[in-house]
């Protein structure tokens, strides 16, 4: 999850259910580039998620929740489109915001999305922000997350 403390920091989790937090500044250029990459390919991902090919699963979206001056990014699994955006199950434990809870059914809009991902053949596809997070973790932590969740970055 990507949490933005009041104006200065953020945290990124690698996958739903993990407890690893890494801090980023809100204007981190690598995180901004990863988010831009995810958003540029969002339409293709959404089309794929509506008709998943054989061997794919765990389609997920990451989106921003705001609580006053604090925001935090969460994965939602599963998710579906609605008339006004999306709805899904919050898959991470909140750390910085207090207006949502793990397991909550939550609605959000396309403008709140910061990343997407899914698993194909045991490997992660997408999850661009997670690859940035690995650069701030110890080699041991990053290797564990790669092995545990199938990241190739």
Tab-separated table of C-alpha atoms in Angstrom:
chain	number	residue	atom	x	y	z
A	1	UNK	CA	0.000	0.000	0.000
A	2	UNK	CA	1.171	3.496	-0.693
A	3	UNK	CA	0.414	5.763	2.238
A	4	UNK	CA	1.020	9.452	2.093
A	5	UNK	CA	1.518	11.016	5.474
A	6	UNK	CA	0.494	14.666	5.752
A	7	UNK	CA	2.525	16.059	2.915
A	8	UNK	CA	5.732	14.090	3.274
A	9	UNK	CA	5.926	10.312	3.103
A	10	UNK	CA	4.446	7.175	1.641
A	11	UNK	CA	4.460	3.432	2.213
A	12	UNK	CA	4.193	0.694	-0.361
A	13	UNK	CA	3.179	-2.933	0.188
A	14	UNK	CA	4.154	-5.654	-2.246
A	15	UNK	CA	1.030	-7.759	-2.212
A	16	UNK	CA	-2.218	-8.039	-0.329
A	17	UNK	CA	-1.699	-9.666	3.006
A	18	UNK	CA	1.954	-8.789	3.433
A	19	UNK	CA	2.998	-6.570	6.318
A	20	UNK	CA	6.000	-4.912	4.661
A	21	UNK	CA	5.946	-1.120	4.531
A	22	UNK	CA	8.421	1.055	2.650
A	23	UNK	CA	8.397	4.852	2.861
A	24	UNK	CA	8.337	7.122	-0.215
A	25	UNK	CA	8.056	10.870	-0.602
A	26	UNK	CA	4.872	11.916	-2.416
A	27	UNK	CA	6.913	13.275	-5.334
A	28	UNK	CA	9.197	10.236	-5.762
A	29	UNK	CA	9.996	10.213	-9.516
A	30	UNK	CA	10.292	6.423	-9.816
A	31	UNK	CA	6.955	5.867	-8.086
A	32	UNK	CA	5.350	8.531	-10.289
A	33	UNK	CA	6.749	6.800	-13.396
A	34	UNK	CA	5.489	3.392	-12.204
A	35	UNK	CA	2.014	4.811	-11.598
A	36	UNK	CA	2.040	6.481	-15.024
A	37	UNK	CA	3.036	3.169	-16.629
A	38	UNK	CA	0.177	1.389	-14.857
A	39	UNK	CA	-2.373	4.016	-15.841
A	40	UNK	CA	-1.210	4.036	-19.474
A	41	UNK	CA	-2.019	0.311	-19.712
A	42	UNK	CA	-5.115	0.309	-17.483
A	43	UNK	CA	-7.647	-0.087	-20.308
A	44	UNK	CA	-5.871	-3.183	-21.645
A	45	UNK	CA	-5.744	-4.654	-18.124
A	46	UNK	CA	-9.438	-3.979	-17.517
A	47	UNK	CA	-10.378	-5.637	-20.810
A	48	UNK	CA	-8.247	-8.663	-19.892
A	49	UNK	CA	-9.792	-8.860	-16.417
A	50	UNK	CA	-13.269	-9.052	-17.919
A	51	UNK	CA	-12.354	-12.123	-19.984
A	52	UNK	CA	-9.385	-13.692	-18.162
A	53	UNK	CA	-7.297	-16.058	-20.272
A	54	UNK	CA	-6.578	-19.548	-19.018
A	55	UNK	CA	-3.751	-19.611	-16.478
A	56	UNK	CA	-4.437	-16.130	-15.096
A	57	UNK	CA	-5.899	-15.174	-11.716
A	58	UNK	CA	-5.753	-12.738	-8.774
A	59	UNK	CA	-6.714	-9.691	-10.830
A	60	UNK	CA	-6.316	-6.672	-8.566
A	61	UNK	CA	-6.403	-2.900	-8.570
A	62	UNK	CA	-4.581	-0.498	-6.281
A	63	UNK	CA	-6.338	2.748	-5.420
A	64	UNK	CA	-6.000	5.745	-3.121
A	65	UNK	CA	-8.071	6.312	0.023
A	66	UNK	CA	-8.056	9.797	1.550
A	67	UNK	CA	-8.636	10.532	5.240
A	68	UNK	CA	-8.256	14.242	5.838
A	69	UNK	CA	-4.708	15.216	4.823
A	70	UNK	CA	-3.510	11.606	4.782
A	71	UNK	CA	-3.867	9.151	1.910
A	72	UNK	CA	-2.967	5.511	1.579
A	73	UNK	CA	-3.059	3.125	-1.368
A	74	UNK	CA	-4.669	-0.321	-1.091
A	75	UNK	CA	-5.091	-3.390	-3.236
A	76	UNK	CA	-8.648	-4.585	-3.848
A	77	UNK	CA	-9.316	-8.243	-4.645
A	78	UNK	CA	-11.659	-9.067	-6.205
A	79	UNK	CA	-13.010	-5.991	-7.944
A	80	UNK	CA	-15.694	-5.259	-10.512
A	81	UNK	CA	-16.852	-2.311	-12.548
A	82	UNK	CA	-19.940	-0.347	-11.558
A	83	UNK	CA	-21.868	2.433	-13.294
A	84	UNK	CA	-19.760	5.055	-11.496
A	85	UNK	CA	-16.404	3.296	-11.170
A	86	UNK	CA	-15.375	0.173	-9.295
A	87	UNK	CA	-16.116	-1.802	-6.155
A	88	UNK	CA	-13.917	-4.354	-4.432
A	89	UNK	CA	-12.727	-5.889	-1.182
A	90	UNK	CA	-9.964	-3.990	0.626
A	91	UNK	CA	-7.071	-6.479	0.828
A	92	UNK	CA	-4.572	-4.606	3.043
A	93	UNK	CA	-4.588	-3.552	6.685
A	94	UNK	CA	-4.754	0.270	6.899
A	95	UNK	CA	-1.813	1.940	8.621
A	96	UNK	CA	-2.180	5.661	7.962
A	97	UNK	CA	-5.895	6.168	7.299
A	98	UNK	CA	-8.677	5.315	9.726
A	99	UNK	CA	-11.787	5.548	7.548
A	100	UNK	CA	-11.504	2.036	6.023
A	101	UNK	CA	-10.879	-1.487	7.358
A	102	UNK	CA	-9.377	-4.684	5.985
A	103	UNK	CA	-12.040	-6.736	4.194
A	104	UNK	CA	-14.327	-3.759	3.626
A	105	UNK	CA	-16.387	-3.645	0.443
A	106	UNK	CA	-15.358	-0.291	-0.992
A	107	UNK	CA	-16.258	1.847	-3.991
A	108	UNK	CA	-13.717	3.974	-5.864
A	109	UNK	CA	-13.325	5.754	-9.172
A	110	UNK	CA	-10.885	5.398	-12.036
A	111	UNK	CA	-9.208	8.610	-10.881
A	112	UNK	CA	-8.228	6.893	-7.611
A	113	UNK	CA	-6.408	3.975	-9.304
A	114	UNK	CA	-2.607	3.880	-9.020
A	115	UNK	CA	-1.700	0.342	-10.147
A	116	UNK	CA	-3.012	-3.001	-11.349
A	117	UNK	CA	-1.786	-6.563	-11.412
A	118	UNK	CA	-2.572	-10.213	-11.856
A	119	UNK	CA	-0.862	-13.582	-11.821
A	120	UNK	CA	-0.075	-15.532	-14.991
A	121	UNK	CA	1.588	-18.918	-14.671
A	122	UNK	CA	2.717	-18.160	-11.122
A	123	UNK	CA	4.334	-14.831	-12.071
A	124	UNK	CA	3.122	-11.317	-11.384
A	125	UNK	CA	2.127	-9.146	-14.325
A	126	UNK	CA	1.817	-5.418	-13.723
A	127	UNK	CA	2.198	-4.302	-10.094
A	128	UNK	CA	4.588	-1.627	-11.350
A	129	UNK	CA	4.717	0.214	-8.017
A	130	UNK	CA	5.909	-2.940	-6.274
A	131	UNK	CA	9.003	-3.120	-8.482
A	132	UNK	CA	9.912	0.392	-7.329
A	133	UNK	CA	9.408	-0.670	-3.723
A	134	UNK	CA	11.977	-3.467	-4.078
A	135	UNK	CA	14.695	-0.866	-4.671
A	136	UNK	CA	14.163	0.471	-1.143
A	137	UNK	CA	14.105	-2.916	0.592
A	138	UNK	CA	17.054	-4.988	1.694
A	139	UNK	CA	18.147	-7.601	-0.839
A	140	UNK	CA	16.913	-10.340	1.505
A	141	UNK	CA	13.458	-8.766	1.872
A	142	UNK	CA	13.127	-8.129	-1.859
A	143	UNK	CA	14.263	-11.669	-2.727
A	144	UNK	CA	11.744	-13.107	-0.262
A	145	UNK	CA	8.910	-11.054	-1.789
A	146	UNK	CA	9.961	-12.055	-5.312
A	147	UNK	CA	9.970	-15.728	-4.344
A	148	UNK	CA	6.784	-15.551	-2.268
A	149	UNK	CA	4.643	-13.688	-4.804
A	150	UNK	CA	6.283	-14.403	-8.169
A	151	UNK	CA	7.670	-10.983	-9.048
A	152	UNK	CA	10.206	-10.888	-11.903
A	153	UNK	CA	11.458	-7.363	-11.299
